[in-house]
Amino acid sequence: MAVQETQRKARREFRNIHVTELSNYRMPFSAIVSILHRISGMLLFVLLPFILYLLQESIRSEISFAHFQGIAQHPLSKLVILALVWGYMHHFCAGIRHLVMDTHIGLDKDSARKTSVAVLVISLAVTFLVALKLFGVF
């Protein structure tokens, strides 16, 4: 009986986090990537009408393509396009990561951290390169 009481006291205590403690809580990279995967998917879904409109304007005729170029030159449109590029790249990279994890590869803590950091770095690097091209630096 004494051994069971000692084991109970040695176990870690898991408790709910109160709203006031959220600033002290440090989420792992894999949790951040998972949350951003959901946000990027929602972003792509919500902006789907804008994406389809841009596609329609770009392929309908030469005049509509010129109209598309005018829309794409506006700084706000460039920011929206850049957000779409980030959303797509992050969602794509995180989706590949989740597919690999579905095959039971990279499930341990160290591999999950490395792959989540890789998803963040790759998606942000590609978005940065597209931003350079989009804003005419390169």
PDB file of C-alpha atoms in Angstrom:
ATOM      1  CA  MET A   1       0.000   0.000   0.000  1.00  0.00           C
ATOM      2  CA  ALA A   2       2.844   2.405   0.816  1.00  0.00           C
ATOM      3  CA  VAL A   3       4.420   1.762  -2.598  1.00  0.00           C
ATOM      4  CA  GLN A   4       1.218   2.765  -4.396  1.00  0.00           C
ATOM      5  CA  GLU A   5       0.977   6.020  -2.446  1.00  0.00           C
ATOM      6  CA  THR A   6       4.593   6.839  -3.296  1.00  0.00           C
ATOM      7  CA  GLN A   7       3.964   6.157  -6.991  1.00  0.00           C
ATOM      8  CA  ARG A   8       0.922   8.399  -6.967  1.00  0.00           C
ATOM      9  CA  LYS A   9       2.905  11.275  -5.503  1.00  0.00           C
ATOM     10  CA  ALA A  10       5.764  10.785  -8.009  1.00  0.00           C
ATOM     11  CA  ARG A  11       3.507  11.196 -11.034  1.00  0.00           C
ATOM     12  CA  ARG A  12       3.458  14.520 -12.824  1.00  0.00           C
ATOM     13  CA  GLU A  13       0.437  16.687 -12.343  1.00  0.00           C
ATOM     14  CA  PHE A  14      -1.370  17.756 -15.495  1.00  0.00           C
ATOM     15  CA  ARG A  15      -3.808  20.579 -15.081  1.00  0.00           C
ATOM     16  CA  ASN A  16      -5.775  22.898 -17.269  1.00  0.00           C
ATOM     17  CA  ILE A  17      -4.211  26.198 -18.231  1.00  0.00           C
ATOM     18  CA  HIS A  18      -6.084  29.326 -17.261  1.00  0.00           C
ATOM     19  CA  VAL A  19      -6.329  32.261 -19.680  1.00  0.00           C
ATOM     20  CA  THR A  20      -4.017  34.338 -17.504  1.00  0.00           C
ATOM     21  CA  GLU A  21      -1.294  31.672 -17.809  1.00  0.00           C
ATOM     22  CA  LEU A  22      -1.276  31.593 -21.618  1.00  0.00           C
ATOM     23  CA  SER A  23       1.565  34.101 -21.867  1.00  0.00           C
ATOM     24  CA  ASN A  24       3.779  31.792 -19.774  1.00  0.00           C
ATOM     25  CA  TYR A  25       2.987  28.684 -21.830  1.00  0.00           C
ATOM     26  CA  ARG A  26       5.564  27.833 -24.500  1.00  0.00           C
ATOM     27  CA  MET A  27       4.142  25.764 -27.332  1.00  0.00           C
ATOM     28  CA  PRO A  28       6.461  23.405 -29.218  1.00  0.00           C
ATOM     29  CA  PHE A  29       7.233  24.088 -32.872  1.00  0.00           C
ATOM     30  CA  SER A  30       5.091  21.173 -33.986  1.00  0.00           C
ATOM     31  CA  ALA A  31       2.055  22.755 -32.295  1.00  0.00           C
ATOM     32  CA  ILE A  32       2.794  26.094 -33.965  1.00  0.00           C
ATOM     33  CA  VAL A  33       3.079  24.380 -37.367  1.00  0.00           C
ATOM     34  CA  SER A  34      -0.182  22.523 -36.769  1.00  0.00           C
ATOM     35  CA  ILE A  35      -2.040  25.710 -35.854  1.00  0.00           C
ATOM     36  CA  LEU A  36      -0.558  27.576 -38.827  1.00  0.00           C
ATOM     37  CA  HIS A  37      -1.552  24.643 -41.074  1.00  0.00           C
ATOM     38  CA  ARG A  38      -5.168  25.151 -40.036  1.00  0.00           C
ATOM     39  CA  ILE A  39      -4.933  28.931 -40.443  1.00  0.00           C
ATOM     40  CA  SER A  40      -3.372  28.630 -43.899  1.00  0.00           C
ATOM     41  CA  GLY A  41      -6.049  26.175 -44.985  1.00  0.00           C
ATOM     42  CA  MET A  42      -8.753  28.545 -43.801  1.00  0.00           C
ATOM     43  CA  LEU A  43      -7.022  31.450 -45.567  1.00  0.00           C
ATOM     44  CA  LEU A  44      -6.921  29.548 -48.844  1.00  0.00           C
ATOM     45  CA  PHE A  45     -10.567  28.579 -48.508  1.00  0.00           C
ATOM     46  CA  VAL A  46     -11.783  32.081 -47.641  1.00  0.00           C
ATOM     47  CA  LEU A  47      -9.784  33.707 -50.439  1.00  0.00           C
ATOM     48  CA  LEU A  48     -10.786  31.104 -53.029  1.00  0.00           C
ATOM     49  CA  PRO A  49     -13.184  33.516 -54.811  1.00  0.00           C
ATOM     50  CA  PHE A  50     -10.342  36.056 -55.153  1.00  0.00           C
ATOM     51  CA  ILE A  51      -8.019  33.353 -56.494  1.00  0.00           C
ATOM     52  CA  LEU A  52     -10.590  32.215 -59.033  1.00  0.00           C
ATOM     53  CA  TYR A  53     -11.284  35.804 -60.086  1.00  0.00           C
ATOM     54  CA  LEU A  54      -7.576  36.427 -60.693  1.00  0.00           C
ATOM     55  CA  LEU A  55      -7.322  33.203 -62.660  1.00  0.00           C
ATOM     56  CA  GLN A  56     -10.341  34.145 -64.771  1.00  0.00           C
ATOM     57  CA  GLU A  57      -8.945  37.612 -65.472  1.00  0.00           C
ATOM     58  CA  SER A  58      -5.561  36.243 -66.431  1.00  0.00           C
ATOM     59  CA  ILE A  59      -6.751  33.691 -69.027  1.00  0.00           C
ATOM     60  CA  ARG A  60      -9.937  35.127 -70.562  1.00  0.00           C
ATOM     61  CA  SER A  61      -8.447  37.513 -73.157  1.00  0.00           C
ATOM     62  CA  GLU A  62      -5.611  39.964 -73.738  1.00  0.00           C
ATOM     63  CA  ILE A  63      -7.712  42.850 -72.469  1.00  0.00           C
ATOM     64  CA  SER A  64      -8.654  40.979 -69.303  1.00  0.00           C
ATOM     65  CA  PHE A  65      -4.992  40.048 -68.814  1.00  0.00           C
ATOM     66  CA  ALA A  66      -4.107  43.753 -68.973  1.00  0.00           C
ATOM     67  CA  HIS A  67      -6.849  44.351 -66.382  1.00  0.00           C
ATOM     68  CA  PHE A  68      -5.350  41.560 -64.264  1.00  0.00           C
ATOM     69  CA  GLN A  69      -1.930  43.225 -64.462  1.00  0.00           C
ATOM     70  CA  GLY A  70      -3.496  46.465 -63.266  1.00  0.00           C
ATOM     71  CA  ILE A  71      -5.066  44.692 -60.300  1.00  0.00           C
ATOM     72  CA  ALA A  72      -1.823  42.875 -59.497  1.00  0.00           C
ATOM     73  CA  GLN A  73       0.182  46.134 -59.479  1.00  0.00           C
ATOM     74  CA  HIS A  74      -1.778  47.553 -56.549  1.00  0.00           C
ATOM     75  CA  PRO A  75       0.213  47.257 -53.267  1.00  0.00           C
ATOM     76  CA  LEU A  76      -2.767  45.804 -51.361  1.00  0.00           C
ATOM     77  CA  SER A  77      -3.218  43.142 -54.038  1.00  0.00           C
ATOM     78  CA  LYS A  78       0.467  42.317 -53.790  1.00  0.00           C
ATOM     79  CA  LEU A  79       0.115  41.789 -50.039  1.00  0.00           C
ATOM     80  CA  VAL A  80      -2.933  39.572 -50.561  1.00  0.00           C
ATOM     81  CA  ILE A  81      -1.063  37.581 -53.218  1.00  0.00           C
ATOM     82  CA  LEU A  82       1.915  37.279 -50.875  1.00  0.00           C
ATOM     83  CA  ALA A  83      -0.381  36.032 -48.080  1.00  0.00           C
ATOM     84  CA  LEU A  84      -1.807  33.486 -50.519  1.00  0.00           C
ATOM     85  CA  VAL A  85       1.696  32.352 -51.482  1.00  0.00           C
ATOM     86  CA  TRP A  86       2.621  31.914 -47.815  1.00  0.00           C
ATOM     87  CA  GLY A  87      -0.639  30.111 -47.121  1.00  0.00           C
ATOM     88  CA  TYR A  88      -0.159  27.753 -50.040  1.00  0.00           C
ATOM     89  CA  MET A  89       3.510  27.049 -49.325  1.00  0.00           C
ATOM     90  CA  HIS A  90       2.962  26.483 -45.616  1.00  0.00           C
ATOM     91  CA  HIS A  91      -0.105  24.325 -46.204  1.00  0.00           C
ATOM     92  CA  PHE A  92       1.753  22.306 -48.853  1.00  0.00           C
ATOM     93  CA  CYS A  93       4.896  21.763 -46.758  1.00  0.00           C
ATOM     94  CA  ALA A  94       2.947  20.954 -43.587  1.00  0.00           C
ATOM     95  CA  GLY A  95       0.710  18.611 -45.591  1.00  0.00           C
ATOM     96  CA  ILE A  96       3.761  16.729 -46.875  1.00  0.00           C
ATOM     97  CA  ARG A  97       5.041  16.548 -43.288  1.00  0.00           C
ATOM     98  CA  HIS A  98       1.700  15.138 -42.099  1.00  0.00           C
ATOM     99  CA  LEU A  99       1.656  12.578 -44.923  1.00  0.00           C
ATOM    100  CA  VAL A 100       5.140  11.397 -43.959  1.00  0.00           C
ATOM    101  CA  MET A 101       4.079  11.223 -40.315  1.00  0.00           C
ATOM    102  CA  ASP A 102       1.080   9.107 -41.364  1.00  0.00           C
ATOM    103  CA  THR A 103       3.596   6.485 -42.512  1.00  0.00           C
ATOM    104  CA  HIS A 104       4.980   6.471 -38.926  1.00  0.00           C
ATOM    105  CA  ILE A 105       8.205   8.237 -39.890  1.00  0.00           C
ATOM    106  CA  GLY A 106       9.431  11.090 -37.721  1.00  0.00           C
ATOM    107  CA  LEU A 107       7.050  10.659 -34.829  1.00  0.00           C
ATOM    108  CA  ASP A 108       9.633  10.924 -32.070  1.00  0.00           C
ATOM    109  CA  LYS A 109      10.058  14.253 -30.326  1.00  0.00           C
ATOM    110  CA  ASP A 110      13.379  15.230 -31.906  1.00  0.00           C
ATOM    111  CA  SER A 111      12.334  14.386 -35.477  1.00  0.00           C
ATOM    112  CA  ALA A 112       8.991  16.143 -35.064  1.00  0.00           C
ATOM    113  CA  ARG A 113      10.776  19.280 -33.894  1.00  0.00           C
ATOM    114  CA  LYS A 114      13.250  19.168 -36.789  1.00  0.00           C
ATOM    115  CA  THR A 115      10.553  18.651 -39.425  1.00  0.00           C
ATOM    116  CA  SER A 116       8.373  21.399 -37.978  1.00  0.00           C
ATOM    117  CA  VAL A 117      11.294  23.834 -38.056  1.00  0.00           C
ATOM    118  CA  ALA A 118      12.012  22.726 -41.631  1.00  0.00           C
ATOM    119  CA  VAL A 119       8.401  23.451 -42.635  1.00  0.00           C
ATOM    120  CA  LEU A 120       8.612  26.946 -41.144  1.00  0.00           C
ATOM    121  CA  VAL A 121      11.978  27.716 -42.745  1.00  0.00           C
ATOM    122  CA  ILE A 122      11.070  26.386 -46.202  1.00  0.00           C
ATOM    123  CA  SER A 123       7.684  28.097 -46.371  1.00  0.00           C
ATOM    124  CA  LEU A 124       9.080  31.433 -45.176  1.00  0.00           C
ATOM    125  CA  ALA A 125      12.116  31.219 -47.481  1.00  0.00           C
ATOM    126  CA  VAL A 126       9.997  30.547 -50.571  1.00  0.00           C
ATOM    127  CA  THR A 127       7.578  33.306 -49.545  1.00  0.00           C
ATOM    128  CA  PHE A 128      10.521  35.697 -49.143  1.00  0.00           C
ATOM    129  CA  LEU A 129      11.811  34.822 -52.629  1.00  0.00           C
ATOM    130  CA  VAL A 130       8.362  35.380 -54.120  1.00  0.00           C
ATOM    131  CA  ALA A 131       8.136  38.710 -52.247  1.00  0.00           C
ATOM    132  CA  LEU A 132      11.420  39.808 -53.786  1.00  0.00           C
ATOM    133  CA  LYS A 133      10.119  38.938 -57.247  1.00  0.00           C
ATOM    134  CA  LEU A 134       6.653  40.391 -56.613  1.00  0.00           C
ATOM    135  CA  PHE A 135       7.944  43.754 -55.399  1.00  0.00           C
ATOM    136  CA  GLY A 136      10.477  44.026 -58.225  1.00  0.00           C
ATOM    137  CA  VAL A 137      13.693  43.620 -56.261  1.00  0.00           C
ATOM    138  CA  PHE A 138      14.785  40.583 -58.272  1.00  0.00           C
TER     139      PHE A 138
END
